[in-house]
Short mmCIF file of C-alpha atoms in Angstrom, two decimals:
data_model
loop_
_atom_site.label_atom_id
_atom_site.label_comp_id
_atom_site.label_asym_id
_atom_site.label_seq_id
_atom_site.Cartn_x
_atom_site.Cartn_y
_atom_site.Cartn_z
CA MET W 1 39.50 51.56 -64.47
CA ASN W 2 39.66 53.53 -61.28
CA TYR W 3 43.25 54.79 -61.59
CA ASN W 4 45.24 56.90 -59.05
CA GLU W 5 47.10 59.32 -61.27
CA LYS W 6 48.64 61.14 -58.46
CA ARG W 7 50.16 58.20 -56.71
CA ASP W 8 51.33 56.85 -60.26
CA HIS W 9 53.35 60.11 -60.74
CA PHE W 10 54.99 59.26 -57.45
CA ILE W 11 55.78 55.61 -58.09
CA SER W 12 56.49 55.80 -61.74
CA PRO W 13 60.24 56.49 -61.16
CA ILE W 14 60.44 52.81 -59.93
CA LEU W 15 58.99 51.66 -63.17
CA GLU W 16 61.33 53.69 -65.07
CA TRP W 17 64.26 52.48 -63.13
CA ALA W 18 63.21 48.73 -63.80
CA LYS W 19 62.65 49.51 -67.44
CA SER W 20 66.16 51.03 -67.60
CA ASN W 21 67.78 48.08 -66.29
CA ALA W 22 65.65 45.65 -68.25
CA PRO W 23 67.22 43.48 -71.19
CA GLN W 24 66.71 45.07 -74.66
CA GLN W 25 64.27 43.73 -76.93
CA ASN W 26 65.25 41.34 -79.68
CA THR W 27 64.90 43.58 -82.76
CA ALA W 28 64.30 40.65 -85.05
CA LYS W 29 61.41 39.26 -82.95
CA GLY W 30 60.20 42.39 -81.33
CA MET W 31 60.33 40.44 -77.94
CA LEU W 32 62.48 39.83 -74.97
CA MET W 33 64.66 36.70 -75.20
CA VAL W 34 63.66 34.07 -72.57
CA GLY W 35 67.22 33.86 -71.17
CA ASP W 36 67.28 37.68 -70.67
CA ALA W 37 63.86 37.63 -68.92
CA ILE W 38 64.87 34.91 -66.72
CA SER W 39 67.94 36.86 -65.42
CA ASN W 40 65.96 40.33 -65.11
CA CYS W 41 65.30 39.87 -61.35
CA GLU W 42 68.86 39.39 -60.63
CA ARG W 43 69.63 42.20 -63.10
CA LEU W 44 67.50 44.46 -60.94
CA LYS W 45 69.05 43.29 -57.60
CA GLY W 46 72.57 44.05 -59.19
CA ALA W 47 71.65 47.27 -60.99
CA LYS W 48 72.61 50.94 -59.98
CA PRO W 49 70.74 51.61 -56.74
CA PHE W 50 67.43 53.30 -57.08
CA GLU W 51 67.44 56.93 -56.31
CA VAL W 52 64.59 58.31 -54.20
CA PRO W 53 62.56 61.02 -56.17
CA SER W 54 63.63 64.65 -55.08
CA GLN W 55 60.16 65.44 -53.67
CA PHE W 56 60.51 62.69 -50.93
CA ASN W 57 63.31 62.01 -48.47
CA GLY W 58 64.12 58.44 -47.91
CA LYS W 59 61.86 57.64 -44.89
CA ASP W 60 59.02 59.25 -46.69
CA TYR W 61 59.27 57.24 -49.77
CA ILE W 62 59.67 53.90 -47.94
CA THR W 63 56.53 54.92 -45.96
CA MET W 64 54.56 55.32 -49.20
CA LEU W 65 55.75 51.94 -50.60
CA LEU W 66 54.95 50.24 -47.39
CA GLN W 67 51.36 51.74 -47.61
CA ILE W 68 50.96 50.31 -51.10
CA ASP W 69 52.28 46.93 -49.86
CA ALA W 70 49.70 46.90 -47.16
CA GLU W 71 46.92 47.56 -49.60
CA ILE W 72 48.37 44.73 -51.83
CA GLU W 73 48.44 42.32 -48.80
CA GLN W 74 44.95 43.03 -47.79
CA GLY W 75 43.49 43.01 -51.34
CA LEU W 76 45.09 39.60 -51.94
CA MET W 77 43.92 38.20 -48.58
CA LEU W 78 40.22 39.31 -49.44
CA GLN W 79 40.36 37.79 -52.95
CA TYR W 80 41.82 34.48 -51.76
CA LEU W 81 39.24 34.26 -48.98
CA TYR W 82 36.28 35.12 -51.45
CA SER W 83 37.64 32.42 -53.81
CA ALA W 84 37.77 29.95 -51.01
CA TYR W 85 34.37 30.63 -49.72
CA SER W 86 32.92 30.01 -53.02
CA MET W 87 34.08 26.28 -53.16
CA GLY W 88 31.99 23.50 -52.68
CA GLY W 89 28.19 22.95 -52.87
CA ALA W 90 26.04 19.93 -53.69
CA LYS W 91 26.97 20.02 -57.42
CA VAL W 92 30.44 18.86 -56.69
CA PRO W 93 30.72 15.23 -57.39
CA GLU W 94 31.15 13.07 -54.24
CA LYS W 95 34.39 11.56 -55.88
CA TYR W 96 36.01 15.02 -55.80
CA GLN W 97 34.33 16.51 -52.54
CA GLU W 98 37.20 15.64 -50.21
CA LYS W 99 39.77 17.05 -52.66
CA VAL W 100 37.80 20.37 -53.17
CA HIS W 101 37.69 20.67 -49.39
CA THR W 102 41.54 20.07 -49.13
CA TRP W 103 42.05 22.97 -51.78
CA GLN W 104 39.79 25.32 -49.71
CA ASN W 105 41.77 24.54 -46.66
CA ILE W 106 45.12 25.40 -48.36
CA ILE W 107 43.72 28.65 -49.86
CA LEU W 108 42.29 29.57 -46.52
CA GLY W 109 45.78 29.07 -45.08
CA ILE W 110 47.35 31.16 -47.57
CA ALA W 111 44.87 34.00 -46.97
CA LYS W 112 45.73 33.73 -43.15
CA GLU W 113 49.34 34.11 -44.01
CA GLU W 114 48.33 37.20 -46.12
CA MET W 115 46.85 38.65 -42.96
CA GLY W 116 50.04 37.88 -41.08
CA HIS W 117 51.87 39.74 -44.02
CA PHE W 118 49.36 42.75 -43.70
CA ILE W 119 49.85 42.97 -39.71
CA SER W 120 53.77 42.67 -40.30
CA VAL W 121 53.85 45.57 -42.70
CA GLN W 122 51.92 47.63 -39.82
CA ASN W 123 54.82 46.54 -37.67
CA VAL W 124 57.37 48.05 -40.08
CA LEU W 125 55.41 51.21 -40.51
CA LYS W 126 55.08 51.42 -36.58
CA VAL W 127 58.67 50.93 -36.13
CA ILE W 128 59.73 53.81 -38.36
CA GLY W 129 57.22 56.13 -36.88
CA ALA W 130 54.96 56.11 -40.10
CA PRO W 131 51.12 56.09 -40.18
CA LEU W 132 49.56 52.76 -40.47
CA ASN W 133 47.32 51.73 -43.36
CA PHE W 134 44.27 49.67 -42.97
CA GLY W 135 42.67 50.78 -46.03
CA ARG W 136 42.61 49.38 -49.54
CA GLU W 137 41.38 50.37 -53.03
CA SER W 138 38.03 49.36 -54.29
CA TYR W 139 37.12 47.54 -57.41
CA PRO W 140 37.78 47.88 -60.09
CA TRP W 141 41.19 49.10 -59.60
CA ASP W 142 44.64 48.99 -60.96
CA SER W 143 48.04 50.07 -60.13
CA PRO W 144 51.67 49.55 -61.54
CA PHE W 145 52.41 47.31 -58.61
CA TYR W 146 48.97 45.53 -58.07
CA PRO W 147 49.25 42.10 -60.02
CA PHE W 148 45.68 42.22 -61.33
CA PRO W 149 42.66 44.46 -60.85
CA PHE W 150 40.99 43.72 -57.54
CA THR W 151 38.15 41.33 -58.20
CA LEU W 152 36.07 39.26 -55.93
CA GLU W 153 35.22 36.05 -57.96
CA LYS W 154 34.62 32.39 -57.65
CA PHE W 155 37.31 29.78 -57.70
CA SER W 156 37.98 28.81 -61.23
CA LEU W 157 40.91 27.64 -63.32
CA LYS W 158 41.23 31.11 -64.76
CA SER W 159 41.31 32.90 -61.37
CA LEU W 160 43.55 30.17 -59.89
CA ALA W 161 45.96 31.05 -62.78
CA LYS W 162 45.81 34.72 -61.69
CA TYR W 163 46.83 33.81 -57.94
CA VAL W 164 49.73 31.59 -59.32
CA TYR W 165 50.84 34.63 -61.65
CA ALA W 166 50.63 37.11 -58.66
CA GLU W 167 52.78 34.77 -56.41
CA ALA W 168 55.22 33.25 -59.09
CA PRO W 169 59.03 34.10 -59.05
CA CYS W 170 59.95 36.10 -62.03
CA GLU W 171 62.47 33.51 -62.99
CA TRP W 172 59.75 30.81 -63.29
CA LEU W 173 57.05 33.09 -64.82
CA ALA W 174 59.37 34.28 -67.71
CA GLY W 175 60.82 30.85 -68.27
CA ASN W 176 60.06 27.79 -70.74
CA ASP W 177 58.11 25.54 -68.38
CA PRO W 178 54.96 24.57 -70.08
CA LEU W 179 52.87 25.60 -67.06
CA ALA W 180 54.57 28.87 -66.91
CA ILE W 181 53.62 29.68 -70.50
CA GLU W 182 50.15 28.34 -69.85
CA ILE W 183 49.68 30.76 -66.89
CA ARG W 184 50.97 33.60 -68.79
CA GLU W 185 48.50 33.06 -71.72
CA SER W 186 45.62 32.58 -69.25
CA VAL W 187 46.30 35.88 -67.36
CA ASP W 188 46.95 37.62 -70.62
CA SER W 189 43.68 36.48 -72.06
CA THR W 190 41.85 38.07 -69.00
CA VAL W 191 44.02 40.87 -67.54
CA SER W 192 45.01 43.78 -69.90
CA ASP W 193 48.17 44.55 -68.09
CA PRO W 194 49.07 42.14 -65.44
CA HIS W 195 51.84 42.90 -62.88
CA THR W 196 54.09 41.25 -60.24
CA VAL W 197 55.35 43.07 -57.14
CA GLY W 198 58.88 42.06 -57.68
CA ALA W 199 60.26 45.55 -58.46
CA LEU W 200 58.33 47.09 -55.38
CA PHE W 201 60.12 44.56 -53.14
CA ILE W 202 63.37 44.82 -54.60
CA VAL W 203 63.28 48.76 -54.22
CA LEU W 204 61.79 48.44 -50.72
CA LEU W 205 64.56 46.08 -49.53
CA GLN W 206 67.29 48.18 -51.09
CA LEU W 207 66.02 51.40 -49.51
CA ILE W 208 65.31 50.14 -46.04
CA LYS W 209 68.82 48.47 -45.77
CA ASP W 210 70.67 51.77 -46.56
CA PRO W 211 71.38 53.97 -43.73
CA LYS W 212 72.04 57.01 -46.11
CA VAL W 213 68.25 56.46 -47.34
CA ILE W 214 66.88 55.87 -43.83
CA SER W 215 68.81 56.65 -40.72
CA ASP W 216 69.38 54.22 -37.78
CA GLU W 217 67.64 56.42 -35.14
CA THR W 218 64.41 56.39 -37.37
CA PHE W 219 63.83 52.87 -36.13
CA GLN W 220 62.08 53.20 -32.73
CA ALA W 221 62.55 50.33 -30.46
CA ALA W 222 60.21 51.94 -28.07
CA THR W 223 57.33 50.90 -30.11
CA TYR W 224 57.91 47.28 -29.43
CA ASN W 225 55.17 46.94 -26.75
CA TYR W 226 52.66 48.44 -29.38
CA GLN W 227 53.41 45.97 -32.18
CA ALA W 228 51.58 42.79 -33.19
CA LYS W 229 53.44 39.75 -31.97
CA PHE W 230 53.01 36.08 -32.77
CA ASP W 231 52.16 34.84 -29.43
CA GLU W 232 48.97 37.30 -29.79
CA TRP W 233 48.11 36.87 -33.40
CA GLY W 234 49.44 33.40 -34.23
CA ARG W 235 46.88 31.44 -32.21
CA GLY W 236 46.46 27.91 -33.72
CA TYR W 237 49.00 28.48 -36.56
CA LYS W 238 52.03 27.36 -34.76
CA GLY W 239 54.00 24.97 -36.94
CA GLY W 240 51.55 25.32 -39.82
CA SER W 241 48.89 23.30 -37.94
CA ARG W 242 46.23 25.07 -40.13
CA GLY W 243 45.86 25.46 -43.93
CA GLY W 244 47.85 22.30 -45.16
CA ASP W 245 46.98 19.49 -47.58
CA GLY W 246 46.54 17.04 -44.78
CA GLN W 247 47.49 14.23 -46.98
CA SER W 248 50.71 13.23 -48.87
CA ILE W 249 52.03 16.65 -49.93
CA TYR W 250 52.08 20.07 -48.12
CA THR W 251 50.88 18.29 -44.77
CA LYS W 252 51.68 21.65 -43.01
CA SER W 253 51.67 25.27 -43.98
CA PRO W 254 54.33 27.57 -42.66
CA ASP W 255 53.87 29.79 -39.41
CA VAL W 256 51.86 33.07 -39.87
CA LEU W 257 54.54 35.69 -40.08
CA VAL W 258 54.01 38.27 -37.37
CA ALA W 259 57.25 39.57 -36.23
CA PRO W 260 57.81 42.56 -33.75
CA LEU W 261 60.69 44.92 -34.67
CA LEU W 262 63.45 46.69 -32.85
CA SER W 263 65.60 47.61 -35.58
CA ARG W 264 66.65 48.08 -39.33
CA ASP W 265 67.74 44.46 -39.64
CA ASP W 266 64.52 43.12 -37.98
CA ALA W 267 62.54 45.26 -40.62
CA TYR W 268 64.53 44.36 -43.55
CA ASN W 269 64.35 40.44 -42.29
CA ALA W 270 60.46 40.76 -41.93
CA LEU W 271 60.02 42.16 -45.50
CA SER W 272 62.42 39.58 -46.89
CA GLU W 273 60.48 36.73 -45.07
CA ILE W 274 57.09 38.14 -46.47
CA ALA W 275 58.61 38.12 -50.11
CA GLU W 276 60.01 34.49 -49.77
CA GLN W 277 56.69 33.10 -48.20
CA GLY W 278 55.07 34.42 -51.36
CA GLU W 279 57.46 33.73 -54.06
CA GLY W 280 59.69 30.96 -52.73
CA LEU W 281 60.69 28.57 -55.48
CA GLU W 282 62.75 25.88 -53.57
CA THR W 283 60.39 22.92 -53.29
CA ASP W 284 60.25 22.25 -49.43
CA GLU W 285 57.18 20.35 -48.45
CA SER W 286 57.64 21.61 -44.73
CA LEU W 287 57.86 25.30 -45.85
CA PRO W 288 55.77 25.62 -49.23
CA SER W 289 55.49 29.16 -50.59
CA HIS W 290 52.15 30.56 -51.68
CA PHE W 291 53.39 29.85 -55.38
CA GLU W 292 53.99 26.40 -54.50
CA ARG W 293 50.71 25.70 -53.07
CA PHE W 294 48.82 27.41 -55.71
CA LEU W 295 50.67 25.71 -58.48
CA HIS W 296 50.00 22.27 -56.76
CA ILE W 297 46.19 23.08 -56.72
CA TYR W 298 46.37 24.11 -60.40
CA LYS W 299 48.06 20.87 -61.46
CA GLU W 300 45.51 18.92 -59.57
CA TYR W 301 42.64 20.96 -61.07
CA LYS W 302 43.72 20.44 -64.65
CA ALA W 303 44.05 16.64 -63.97
CA ILE W 304 40.35 16.46 -62.70
CA LEU W 305 39.16 18.56 -65.88
CA GLU W 306 40.90 16.15 -68.13
CA GLU W 307 39.15 13.29 -66.16
CA THR W 308 35.86 14.84 -66.65
CA ASN W 309 35.98 16.20 -70.11
CA ASN W 310 36.12 19.67 -68.78
CA THR W 311 32.73 19.46 -67.05
CA PHE W 312 34.11 19.74 -63.52
CA ASP W 313 33.20 23.00 -61.55
CA PRO W 314 34.29 22.99 -57.90
CA SER W 315 32.47 26.22 -56.95
CA ARG W 316 29.12 27.63 -56.41
CA ASN W 317 27.25 30.17 -58.94
CA VAL W 318 28.77 33.13 -56.88
CA ALA W 319 28.30 36.87 -57.85
CA THR W 320 31.44 38.61 -59.04
CA ASN W 321 32.10 41.77 -57.03
CA PRO W 322 28.72 41.53 -55.19
CA TYR W 323 27.30 44.91 -54.08
CA VAL W 324 24.20 46.28 -52.49
CA GLY W 325 23.45 48.92 -55.05
CA SER W 326 22.68 52.60 -53.94
CA GLY W 327 19.14 52.13 -55.42
CA SER W 328 18.41 49.15 -53.41
CA ASN W 329 15.57 49.79 -50.92
CA LEU W 330 14.67 46.92 -48.34
CA LYS W 331 10.96 47.93 -48.21
CA GLU W 332 10.75 48.10 -52.03
CA ALA W 333 12.43 44.71 -52.29
CA LEU W 334 10.03 43.20 -49.73
CA ASP W 335 7.08 44.65 -51.63
CA ALA W 336 8.36 43.56 -55.05
CA ASN W 337 6.34 41.13 -57.24
CA THR W 338 8.20 37.94 -56.70
CA SER W 339 6.96 36.52 -59.83
CA LYS W 340 8.60 39.31 -61.84
CA GLU W 341 11.63 38.01 -63.87
CA GLU W 342 14.92 39.74 -62.66
CA LYS W 343 17.80 40.17 -65.04
CA GLU W 344 20.78 38.35 -63.78
CA SER W 345 23.23 40.95 -62.28
CA ASP W 346 25.75 41.04 -59.30
CA GLU W 347 23.69 43.44 -57.37
CA ILE W 348 22.33 41.82 -54.07
CA LYS W 349 18.56 42.72 -54.35
CA SER W 350 17.03 39.81 -52.15
CA PRO W 351 15.72 41.39 -48.74
CA GLU W 352 17.38 38.79 -46.74
CA ALA W 353 20.61 38.78 -48.85
CA ILE W 354 20.77 42.67 -48.41
CA LEU W 355 20.71 42.20 -44.68
CA TRP W 356 23.39 39.72 -44.40
CA ALA W 357 25.56 41.57 -46.83
CA ASN W 358 25.06 44.69 -44.81
CA LEU W 359 25.92 42.72 -41.53
CA CYS W 360 29.08 41.18 -43.21
CA ASP W 361 30.19 44.83 -43.95
CA ILE W 362 29.67 46.07 -40.51
CA ARG W 363 31.78 42.99 -39.00
CA TYR W 364 34.44 43.64 -41.71
CA ARG W 365 34.79 47.23 -40.52
CA LEU W 366 34.96 45.98 -36.98
CA LEU W 367 37.69 43.79 -37.66
CA LEU W 368 39.82 46.70 -39.32
CA ASN W 369 39.01 49.11 -36.48
CA PHE W 370 40.14 46.23 -33.82
CA LEU W 371 43.38 45.79 -35.72
CA ASN W 372 44.06 49.21 -36.01
CA HIS W 373 43.16 49.97 -32.11
CA SER W 374 45.48 47.18 -31.23
CA PHE W 375 48.61 49.18 -32.47
CA LEU W 376 47.48 52.08 -29.89
CA LEU W 377 47.68 49.83 -26.86
CA ASP W 378 50.75 48.58 -25.20
CA ASN W 379 51.28 45.02 -24.28
CA GLY W 380 52.50 45.74 -20.59
CA PHE W 381 49.64 45.83 -18.00
CA ASN W 382 47.13 45.80 -20.95
CA ASN W 383 48.24 42.41 -21.97
CA SER W 384 47.22 40.73 -18.71
CA GLY W 385 43.96 38.96 -19.52
CA SER W 386 41.34 39.18 -21.91
CA THR W 387 39.23 41.85 -20.11
CA ALA W 388 42.35 44.15 -20.39
CA PRO W 389 41.96 46.71 -23.13
CA ARG W 390 44.74 45.07 -25.47
CA GLY W 391 43.59 41.49 -24.63
CA MET W 392 40.03 42.52 -25.46
CA ILE W 393 40.73 44.05 -28.67
CA ILE W 394 42.83 41.20 -29.97
CA ASN W 395 40.19 38.74 -28.70
CA SER W 396 37.38 40.66 -30.35
CA ALA W 397 39.53 40.90 -33.79
CA PHE W 398 39.69 36.93 -33.86
CA GLY W 399 35.93 36.88 -33.12
CA GLU W 400 35.41 38.85 -36.09
CA MET W 401 37.60 36.64 -38.09
CA TYR W 402 35.33 33.65 -37.26
CA ASN W 403 32.14 36.05 -37.96
CA LEU W 404 33.39 36.81 -41.27
CA ARG W 405 33.80 32.99 -42.35
CA SER W 406 30.50 32.27 -40.78
CA LEU W 407 28.69 35.28 -42.71
CA ALA W 408 30.41 34.35 -45.83
CA THR W 409 29.31 30.78 -45.66
CA ILE W 410 25.59 31.97 -45.33
CA LEU W 411 25.94 34.55 -48.17
CA VAL W 412 27.40 32.07 -50.69
CA GLN W 413 24.18 29.89 -50.11
CA THR W 414 21.69 32.71 -50.22
CA PRO W 415 20.18 33.73 -53.70
CA ILE W 416 21.30 37.31 -54.79
CA SER W 417 17.71 37.81 -55.85
CA LYS W 418 14.53 36.13 -55.74
CA ASN W 419 14.45 34.67 -59.24
CA SER W 420 18.19 34.14 -59.56
CA THR W 421 20.15 31.11 -59.58
CA LYS W 422 23.29 33.12 -58.60
CA VAL W 423 24.14 33.26 -55.00
CA ALA W 424 25.68 36.22 -53.06
CA GLY W 425 29.04 36.60 -51.57
CA PRO W 426 30.67 38.79 -48.83
CA PRO W 427 30.90 42.12 -50.57
CA PHE W 428 33.89 43.63 -48.29
CA THR W 429 32.49 47.05 -49.08
CA LEU W 430 34.94 49.84 -48.19
CA PRO W 431 33.89 51.76 -45.00
CA TYR W 432 33.58 55.51 -45.56
CA THR W 433 36.76 55.78 -43.20
CA PHE W 434 39.44 53.71 -41.85
CA ASP W 435 40.48 56.44 -39.27
CA LEU W 436 39.93 56.05 -35.57
CA PRO W 437 38.93 59.13 -33.51
CA PHE W 438 41.20 60.82 -31.16
CA GLY W 439 41.18 59.51 -27.47
CA GLU W 440 40.47 56.22 -26.04
CA HIS W 441 37.14 56.97 -24.97
CA ASN W 442 35.98 57.83 -28.59
CA ARG W 443 37.70 54.70 -29.94
CA TRP W 444 35.65 52.45 -27.70
CA ARG W 445 32.59 54.49 -28.27
CA LEU W 446 32.93 53.89 -32.06
CA HIS W 447 33.38 50.14 -31.53
CA ARG W 448 30.00 50.35 -29.55
CA ASP W 449 28.31 52.31 -32.17
CA LEU W 450 29.20 49.50 -34.88
CA LEU W 451 27.97 46.75 -32.36
CA GLU W 452 24.80 48.63 -31.88
CA ALA W 453 24.30 49.08 -35.74
CA SER W 454 25.02 45.33 -36.05
CA ASN W 455 22.32 44.61 -33.57
CA ASN W 456 19.59 46.49 -35.59
CA ILE W 457 20.38 44.17 -38.59
CA ILE W 458 20.37 41.14 -36.53
CA VAL W 459 16.93 42.00 -35.02
CA GLN W 460 15.67 42.39 -38.73
CA LEU W 461 16.98 39.06 -39.74
CA LYS W 462 15.55 37.27 -36.78
CA ASN W 463 12.02 38.47 -37.99
CA PHE W 464 12.19 36.56 -41.02
CA GLU W 465 10.04 33.54 -40.78
CA ASN W 466 11.76 30.04 -40.37
CA GLN W 467 15.23 31.80 -40.23
CA PRO W 468 17.62 28.86 -40.49
CA HIS W 469 20.40 30.60 -38.84
CA ILE W 470 18.48 31.66 -35.78
CA GLN W 471 21.00 29.99 -33.70
CA TYR W 472 24.01 31.77 -35.07
CA LEU W 473 22.27 35.05 -34.71
CA ASN W 474 21.26 34.47 -31.11
CA GLY W 475 24.96 33.57 -30.26
CA LEU W 476 26.20 36.64 -31.97
CA GLN W 477 23.80 38.92 -30.10
CA GLU W 478 24.82 37.33 -26.75
CA ALA W 479 28.53 37.77 -27.41
CA ASP W 480 28.07 41.26 -28.55
CA GLN W 481 26.05 42.15 -25.46
CA LYS W 482 29.02 40.76 -23.25
CA LEU W 483 31.39 42.76 -25.30
CA LEU W 484 29.31 46.00 -24.85
CA GLN W 485 29.17 45.64 -21.08
CA ALA W 486 32.92 45.30 -20.97
CA MET W 487 33.32 48.34 -23.20
CA ALA W 488 30.90 50.18 -20.98
CA SER W 489 33.02 49.53 -17.80
CA LEU W 490 36.09 50.79 -19.81
CA THR W 491 34.40 54.06 -20.88
CA GLU W 492 33.13 54.75 -17.46
CA GLU W 493 36.71 55.26 -16.41
CA ASN W 494 36.88 58.38 -18.57
CA LEU W 495 39.53 57.45 -20.75
CA VAL W 496 41.23 60.13 -22.85
#
């Protein structure tokens, strides 16, 4: 397990604080009593306030916790996206195809809301004058606050159980509900030390509310113009118009949370809403939480398994944690003996799949760079039209979201190697850096460099005989050329 011991040293005080306020074990049974476990969340909220470790001041410690939360939000978003992309395929019985499509839409809606959480956490970092964080840890990885090791895997009852667990309110998770017990047992059987993020949010909300920990003047209202806003990033999601069930329950999903901030109260409310949208327990079909929607799918999935004697599989045979290995060589792969039997693995070896995976990774990096860059441009003059810098960046970010979905759809239908029944998936490989260069001119040059690298791969993909996705590649190439022309006119102005 790739474990960050240094950061564990920094955050272990929270775990120690939570443990010191936890109910005592029942000595006769060697376990926590259910009644005590149910009250543990409230016990923490009402406990003696957490004290910031002496090697930090309040703002710096809050910054670190927000950085961790940003990684968690992005990690969950990618895992939910991967799970949703894996769903469907010809083997799903016609009777259940519409149901599987509905589940996919619900999970995609949740992933979009996680993107909103991810962006909103950047707003909190921005308003307190802290460094933003567009990075994440790679797989396999674990941390005391991450619900489970980051894993890109196909949609299954076991993976769904992990998602229910990650979003579940601790009162429900520790209770006697048969489904809660089943979820706990399922996750315990696949994850050695599962976690919830409850303690992180309790401490984060407690600290950010306290003026003795972080002063009022730390909150910089002047950053408002540089923050993300719903009217820019909530396109098409007003009133939960996307990501719902579309039938008798959860007909709409909540708005994507992207709230600009001016003050301490704004920051506190934004973090509270993020926690509530994930773990909300009160059943409200107009504003269902992530937990409620995942649990809804879990119940329906179980019912279909019972109908089909456990033969139902709603997903393709998608690789787990797919990767283009360091030893992969495209020329060698092209020259390989196609009749040679290859061992099943999660390494992407097919020449065409390697190119699609690399293209997906470039577009993933472009998306993160565009998001990062948007927080360096104000929404005054720069917000006037799609060709102005801020408008161009935001439009480009949306374009990459659509590109990632298109590329993922192609990858989950592309064999991972020539003689494999397994298909690839979007690897979401970590770029070598998440940092943008100094100076506007150099930031636009970086975007241009990535678009040019993307074109190199597009040209190679178009050279494959009978390329079934030639229309998409031509469209992507044309859109990129227009964006490059717009960037060229910007950089001609000698931006600094």
